[in-house]
mmCIF file with all atom_site columns, C-alpha atoms in Angstrom:
data_model
loop_
_atom_site.group_PDB
_atom_site.id
_atom_site.type_symbol
_atom_site.label_atom_id
_atom_site.label_alt_id
_atom_site.label_comp_id
_atom_site.label_asym_id
_atom_site.label_entity_id
_atom_site.label_seq_id
_atom_site.pdbx_PDB_ins_code
_atom_site.Cartn_x
_atom_site.Cartn_y
_atom_site.Cartn_z
_atom_site.occupancy
_atom_site.B_iso_or_equiv
_atom_site.pdbx_formal_charge
_atom_site.auth_seq_id
_atom_site.auth_comp_id
_atom_site.auth_asym_id
_atom_site.auth_atom_id
_atom_site.pdbx_PDB_model_num
ATOM 1   C CA . MET H 1 1   ? -0.001  -0.010  -0.002  1.00 78.00 ? 1   MET H CA 1
ATOM 2   C CA . ILE H 1 2   ? 1.184   3.487   -0.806  1.00 85.00 ? 2   ILE H CA 1
ATOM 3   C CA . LYS H 1 3   ? 0.002   6.681   0.842   1.00 85.00 ? 3   LYS H CA 1
ATOM 4   C CA . ALA H 1 4   ? -1.082  9.556   -1.399  1.00 85.00 ? 4   ALA H CA 1
ATOM 5   C CA . GLU H 1 5   ? 1.427   11.889  0.183   1.00 86.00 ? 5   GLU H CA 1
ATOM 6   C CA . ASP H 1 6   ? 4.239   9.536   -0.907  1.00 90.00 ? 6   ASP H CA 1
ATOM 7   C CA . LEU H 1 7   ? 3.315   9.812   -4.593  1.00 92.00 ? 7   LEU H CA 1
ATOM 8   C CA . ARG H 1 8   ? 4.173   12.427  -7.223  1.00 92.00 ? 8   ARG H CA 1
ATOM 9   C CA . ILE H 1 9   ? 2.972   12.918  -10.807 1.00 92.00 ? 9   ILE H CA 1
ATOM 10  C CA . GLY H 1 10  ? 4.919   10.564  -13.026 1.00 94.00 ? 10  GLY H CA 1
ATOM 11  C CA . ASP H 1 11  ? 5.508   7.845   -10.360 1.00 95.00 ? 11  ASP H CA 1
ATOM 12  C CA . LEU H 1 12  ? 5.224   4.300   -11.456 1.00 96.00 ? 12  LEU H CA 1
ATOM 13  C CA . VAL H 1 13  ? 3.137   2.009   -9.328  1.00 96.00 ? 13  VAL H CA 1
ATOM 14  C CA . ARG H 1 14  ? 1.294   -1.293  -9.661  1.00 95.00 ? 14  ARG H CA 1
ATOM 15  C CA . TYR H 1 15  ? -2.435  -1.994  -9.578  1.00 93.00 ? 15  TYR H CA 1
ATOM 16  C CA . GLU H 1 16  ? -2.988  -5.755  -9.620  1.00 93.00 ? 16  GLU H CA 1
ATOM 17  C CA . LYS H 1 17  ? -0.814  -6.740  -12.597 1.00 93.00 ? 17  LYS H CA 1
ATOM 18  C CA . ASN H 1 18  ? -0.838  -3.380  -14.360 1.00 93.00 ? 18  ASN H CA 1
ATOM 19  C CA . ILE H 1 19  ? 1.855   -0.675  -14.185 1.00 95.00 ? 19  ILE H CA 1
ATOM 20  C CA . ILE H 1 20  ? 0.292   2.788   -13.727 1.00 93.00 ? 20  ILE H CA 1
ATOM 21  C CA . THR H 1 21  ? 1.855   6.169   -14.315 1.00 93.00 ? 21  THR H CA 1
ATOM 22  C CA . VAL H 1 22  ? 0.426   8.646   -11.787 1.00 93.00 ? 22  VAL H CA 1
ATOM 23  C CA . GLN H 1 23  ? -1.030  11.665  -13.502 1.00 92.00 ? 23  GLN H CA 1
ATOM 24  C CA . ALA H 1 24  ? -2.823  13.317  -10.539 1.00 90.00 ? 24  ALA H CA 1
ATOM 25  C CA . VAL H 1 25  ? -2.838  12.817  -6.816  1.00 88.00 ? 25  VAL H CA 1
ATOM 26  C CA . HIS H 1 26  ? -5.805  13.797  -4.803  1.00 82.00 ? 26  HIS H CA 1
ATOM 27  C CA . THR H 1 27  ? -5.671  13.925  -1.012  1.00 75.00 ? 27  THR H CA 1
ATOM 28  C CA . ASN H 1 28  ? -9.147  15.171  -0.388  1.00 66.00 ? 28  ASN H CA 1
ATOM 29  C CA . TYR H 1 29  ? -10.297 11.623  0.067   1.00 61.00 ? 29  TYR H CA 1
ATOM 30  C CA . GLU H 1 30  ? -9.693  9.968   3.409   1.00 61.00 ? 30  GLU H CA 1
ATOM 31  C CA . GLU H 1 31  ? -7.115  7.467   2.097   1.00 70.00 ? 31  GLU H CA 1
ATOM 32  C CA . GLY H 1 32  ? -5.956  9.282   -1.122  1.00 80.00 ? 32  GLY H CA 1
ATOM 33  C CA . PHE H 1 33  ? -6.797  8.825   -4.711  1.00 82.00 ? 33  PHE H CA 1
ATOM 34  C CA . ILE H 1 34  ? -4.822  8.956   -7.980  1.00 85.00 ? 34  ILE H CA 1
ATOM 35  C CA . ASN H 1 35  ? -5.616  9.129   -11.626 1.00 85.00 ? 35  ASN H CA 1
ATOM 36  C CA . ASP H 1 36  ? -3.561  7.408   -14.391 1.00 83.00 ? 36  ASP H CA 1
ATOM 37  C CA . LYS H 1 37  ? -2.889  8.534   -17.990 1.00 83.00 ? 37  LYS H CA 1
ATOM 38  C CA . TYR H 1 38  ? -6.282  7.224   -19.084 1.00 82.00 ? 38  TYR H CA 1
ATOM 39  C CA . ASN H 1 39  ? -7.980  9.265   -16.362 1.00 83.00 ? 39  ASN H CA 1
ATOM 40  C CA . VAL H 1 40  ? -8.984  6.121   -14.444 1.00 87.00 ? 40  VAL H CA 1
ATOM 41  C CA . GLY H 1 41  ? -9.178  6.672   -10.668 1.00 88.00 ? 41  GLY H CA 1
ATOM 42  C CA . TYR H 1 42  ? -7.545  4.437   -8.108  1.00 89.00 ? 42  TYR H CA 1
ATOM 43  C CA . ASN H 1 43  ? -7.634  4.401   -4.334  1.00 88.00 ? 43  ASN H CA 1
ATOM 44  C CA . CYS H 1 44  ? -4.134  4.595   -3.014  1.00 85.00 ? 44  CYS H CA 1
ATOM 45  C CA . PRO H 1 45  ? -4.575  1.615   -0.611  1.00 86.00 ? 45  PRO H CA 1
ATOM 46  C CA . ASP H 1 46  ? -5.161  -0.499  -3.691  1.00 90.00 ? 46  ASP H CA 1
ATOM 47  C CA . LEU H 1 47  ? -1.759  0.356   -5.219  1.00 92.00 ? 47  LEU H CA 1
ATOM 48  C CA . ASP H 1 48  ? 1.500   -1.381  -4.576  1.00 95.00 ? 48  ASP H CA 1
ATOM 49  C CA . PRO H 1 49  ? 5.009   -0.063  -4.996  1.00 96.00 ? 49  PRO H CA 1
ATOM 50  C CA . ILE H 1 50  ? 7.226   -1.709  -7.580  1.00 97.00 ? 50  ILE H CA 1
ATOM 51  C CA . PRO H 1 51  ? 10.377  -3.215  -6.053  1.00 94.00 ? 51  PRO H CA 1
ATOM 52  C CA . LEU H 1 52  ? 13.564  -1.781  -7.563  1.00 94.00 ? 52  LEU H CA 1
ATOM 53  C CA . THR H 1 53  ? 15.537  -4.592  -9.154  1.00 90.00 ? 53  THR H CA 1
ATOM 54  C CA . PRO H 1 54  ? 18.913  -4.852  -11.029 1.00 89.00 ? 54  PRO H CA 1
ATOM 55  C CA . GLU H 1 55  ? 16.865  -5.869  -14.133 1.00 92.00 ? 55  GLU H CA 1
ATOM 56  C CA . ILE H 1 56  ? 14.912  -2.561  -13.971 1.00 94.00 ? 56  ILE H CA 1
ATOM 57  C CA . LEU H 1 57  ? 18.126  -0.563  -13.583 1.00 92.00 ? 57  LEU H CA 1
ATOM 58  C CA . GLU H 1 58  ? 19.772  -2.311  -16.571 1.00 91.00 ? 58  GLU H CA 1
ATOM 59  C CA . LYS H 1 59  ? 16.639  -1.853  -18.691 1.00 94.00 ? 59  LYS H CA 1
ATOM 60  C CA . ASN H 1 60  ? 16.975  1.928   -18.023 1.00 93.00 ? 60  ASN H CA 1
ATOM 61  C CA . GLY H 1 61  ? 20.592  2.273   -19.018 1.00 90.00 ? 61  GLY H CA 1
ATOM 62  C CA . TRP H 1 62  ? 22.284  1.886   -15.688 1.00 89.00 ? 62  TRP H CA 1
ATOM 63  C CA . GLU H 1 63  ? 25.597  0.037   -16.143 1.00 89.00 ? 63  GLU H CA 1
ATOM 64  C CA . ARG H 1 64  ? 26.857  -2.568  -13.766 1.00 86.00 ? 64  ARG H CA 1
ATOM 65  C CA . ASP H 1 65  ? 30.134  -1.312  -12.321 1.00 82.00 ? 65  ASP H CA 1
ATOM 66  C CA . LYS H 1 66  ? 30.927  -4.083  -9.779  1.00 77.00 ? 66  LYS H CA 1
ATOM 67  C CA . LEU H 1 67  ? 29.126  -7.159  -8.595  1.00 74.00 ? 67  LEU H CA 1
ATOM 68  C CA . VAL H 1 68  ? 26.649  -5.044  -6.608  1.00 78.00 ? 68  VAL H CA 1
ATOM 69  C CA . SER H 1 69  ? 26.842  -1.561  -8.055  1.00 85.00 ? 69  SER H CA 1
ATOM 70  C CA . TYR H 1 70  ? 24.965  0.182   -10.886 1.00 84.00 ? 70  TYR H CA 1
ATOM 71  C CA . ILE H 1 71  ? 26.149  3.548   -12.240 1.00 85.00 ? 71  ILE H CA 1
ATOM 72  C CA . TYR H 1 72  ? 23.989  6.237   -13.805 1.00 85.00 ? 72  TYR H CA 1
ATOM 73  C CA . GLY H 1 73  ? 26.136  8.789   -15.568 1.00 76.00 ? 73  GLY H CA 1
ATOM 74  C CA . HIS H 1 74  ? 29.303  9.502   -13.637 1.00 67.00 ? 74  HIS H CA 1
ATOM 75  C CA . ASN H 1 75  ? 27.993  10.536  -10.222 1.00 84.00 ? 75  ASN H CA 1
ATOM 76  C CA . ILE H 1 76  ? 24.992  8.427   -9.188  1.00 89.00 ? 76  ILE H CA 1
ATOM 77  C CA . GLU H 1 77  ? 25.425  4.907   -7.977  1.00 90.00 ? 77  GLU H CA 1
ATOM 78  C CA . VAL H 1 78  ? 22.905  2.353   -6.746  1.00 91.00 ? 78  VAL H CA 1
ATOM 79  C CA . ILE H 1 79  ? 24.467  -0.257  -4.477  1.00 89.00 ? 79  ILE H CA 1
ATOM 80  C CA . CYS H 1 80  ? 22.465  -3.517  -4.343  1.00 85.00 ? 80  CYS H CA 1
ATOM 81  C CA . THR H 1 81  ? 23.559  -5.494  -1.319  1.00 79.00 ? 81  THR H CA 1
ATOM 82  C CA . PRO H 1 82  ? 22.883  -9.278  -1.709  1.00 77.00 ? 82  PRO H CA 1
ATOM 83  C CA . ASN H 1 83  ? 20.062  -10.635 0.463   1.00 78.00 ? 83  ASN H CA 1
ATOM 84  C CA . SER H 1 84  ? 18.800  -7.099  1.279   1.00 83.00 ? 84  SER H CA 1
ATOM 85  C CA . GLU H 1 85  ? 15.468  -5.591  0.382   1.00 85.00 ? 85  GLU H CA 1
ATOM 86  C CA . CYS H 1 86  ? 17.007  -2.104  0.234   1.00 90.00 ? 86  CYS H CA 1
ATOM 87  C CA . VAL H 1 87  ? 19.575  -0.422  -1.995  1.00 91.00 ? 87  VAL H CA 1
ATOM 88  C CA . ASP H 1 88  ? 21.721  2.565   -1.162  1.00 92.00 ? 88  ASP H CA 1
ATOM 89  C CA . VAL H 1 89  ? 21.724  5.451   -3.608  1.00 94.00 ? 89  VAL H CA 1
ATOM 90  C CA . THR H 1 90  ? 24.925  7.505   -3.571  1.00 91.00 ? 90  THR H CA 1
ATOM 91  C CA . LEU H 1 91  ? 25.993  10.718  -5.253  1.00 91.00 ? 91  LEU H CA 1
ATOM 92  C CA . LYS H 1 92  ? 29.751  11.160  -5.616  1.00 86.00 ? 92  LYS H CA 1
ATOM 93  C CA . GLY H 1 93  ? 30.306  8.544   -2.959  1.00 86.00 ? 93  GLY H CA 1
ATOM 94  C CA . ASP H 1 94  ? 27.915  10.125  -0.372  1.00 91.00 ? 94  ASP H CA 1
ATOM 95  C CA . THR H 1 95  ? 24.879  8.072   0.510   1.00 90.00 ? 95  THR H CA 1
ATOM 96  C CA . LEU H 1 96  ? 21.707  10.013  -0.306  1.00 90.00 ? 96  LEU H CA 1
ATOM 97  C CA . HIS H 1 97  ? 19.067  7.558   0.798   1.00 92.00 ? 97  HIS H CA 1
ATOM 98  C CA . ARG H 1 98  ? 18.289  3.903   1.327   1.00 94.00 ? 98  ARG H CA 1
ATOM 99  C CA . ILE H 1 99  ? 15.310  2.881   -0.897  1.00 95.00 ? 99  ILE H CA 1
ATOM 100 C CA . LYS H 1 100 ? 13.302  -0.198  -1.903  1.00 95.00 ? 100 LYS H CA 1
ATOM 101 C CA . TYR H 1 101 ? 11.012  0.951   -4.680  1.00 96.00 ? 101 TYR H CA 1
ATOM 102 C CA . VAL H 1 102 ? 11.011  2.463   -8.213  1.00 97.00 ? 102 VAL H CA 1
ATOM 103 C CA . HIS H 1 103 ? 8.987   5.520   -7.251  1.00 97.00 ? 103 HIS H CA 1
ATOM 104 C CA . GLU H 1 104 ? 11.583  6.335   -4.573  1.00 96.00 ? 104 GLU H CA 1
ATOM 105 C CA . LEU H 1 105 ? 14.392  6.248   -7.136  1.00 96.00 ? 105 LEU H CA 1
ATOM 106 C CA . GLN H 1 106 ? 12.244  8.410   -9.404  1.00 96.00 ? 106 GLN H CA 1
ATOM 107 C CA . HIS H 1 107 ? 11.980  11.067  -6.603  1.00 96.00 ? 107 HIS H CA 1
ATOM 108 C CA . ILE H 1 108 ? 15.724  11.142  -6.156  1.00 94.00 ? 108 ILE H CA 1
ATOM 109 C CA . LEU H 1 109 ? 16.340  11.496  -9.942  1.00 93.00 ? 109 LEU H CA 1
ATOM 110 C CA . TRP H 1 110 ? 13.756  14.308  -10.174 1.00 94.00 ? 110 TRP H CA 1
ATOM 111 C CA . ALA H 1 111 ? 15.364  16.138  -7.199  1.00 92.00 ? 111 ALA H CA 1
ATOM 112 C CA . LEU H 1 112 ? 18.728  16.007  -8.986  1.00 90.00 ? 112 LEU H CA 1
ATOM 113 C CA . GLY H 1 113 ? 17.143  17.319  -12.263 1.00 90.00 ? 113 GLY H CA 1
ATOM 114 C CA . LEU H 1 114 ? 17.671  13.999  -14.081 1.00 89.00 ? 114 LEU H CA 1
ATOM 115 C CA . ASP H 1 115 ? 15.375  11.959  -16.276 1.00 89.00 ? 115 ASP H CA 1
ATOM 116 C CA . ALA H 1 116 ? 13.155  9.862   -14.040 1.00 92.00 ? 116 ALA H CA 1
ATOM 117 C CA . ASN H 1 117 ? 10.904  8.391   -16.727 1.00 92.00 ? 117 ASN H CA 1
ATOM 118 C CA . LEU H 1 118 ? 11.786  4.684   -16.079 1.00 94.00 ? 118 LEU H CA 1
ATOM 119 C CA . LYS H 1 119 ? 10.753  1.730   -18.087 1.00 94.00 ? 119 LYS H CA 1
ATOM 120 C CA . ILE H 1 120 ? 9.389   -1.383  -16.356 1.00 94.00 ? 120 ILE H CA 1
#
């Protein structure tokens, strides 16, 4: 389950087996509500985050640097620790945040002014 306040326009989330791109977030409902690109409405409690995987990183142009690291450009690195649900996102060697989901990586990329339109 995802809370409405944790979502931004452009986030990728899952509804049942479908991937949804958030187009609008409404918090005037008790539990939050979003619309997708087809203007279909979804209650936020019905949405699931998409786990961030090495396959998703590679599909989006991230290059494997070491056994557990993926590099985007020259400065951003995602470190995937074996047997861990979380990954560490670093910028120039400094850890920015520990994340688990695609929409969390999208937020970091947007904050840095980078392309966050990921493919699943």
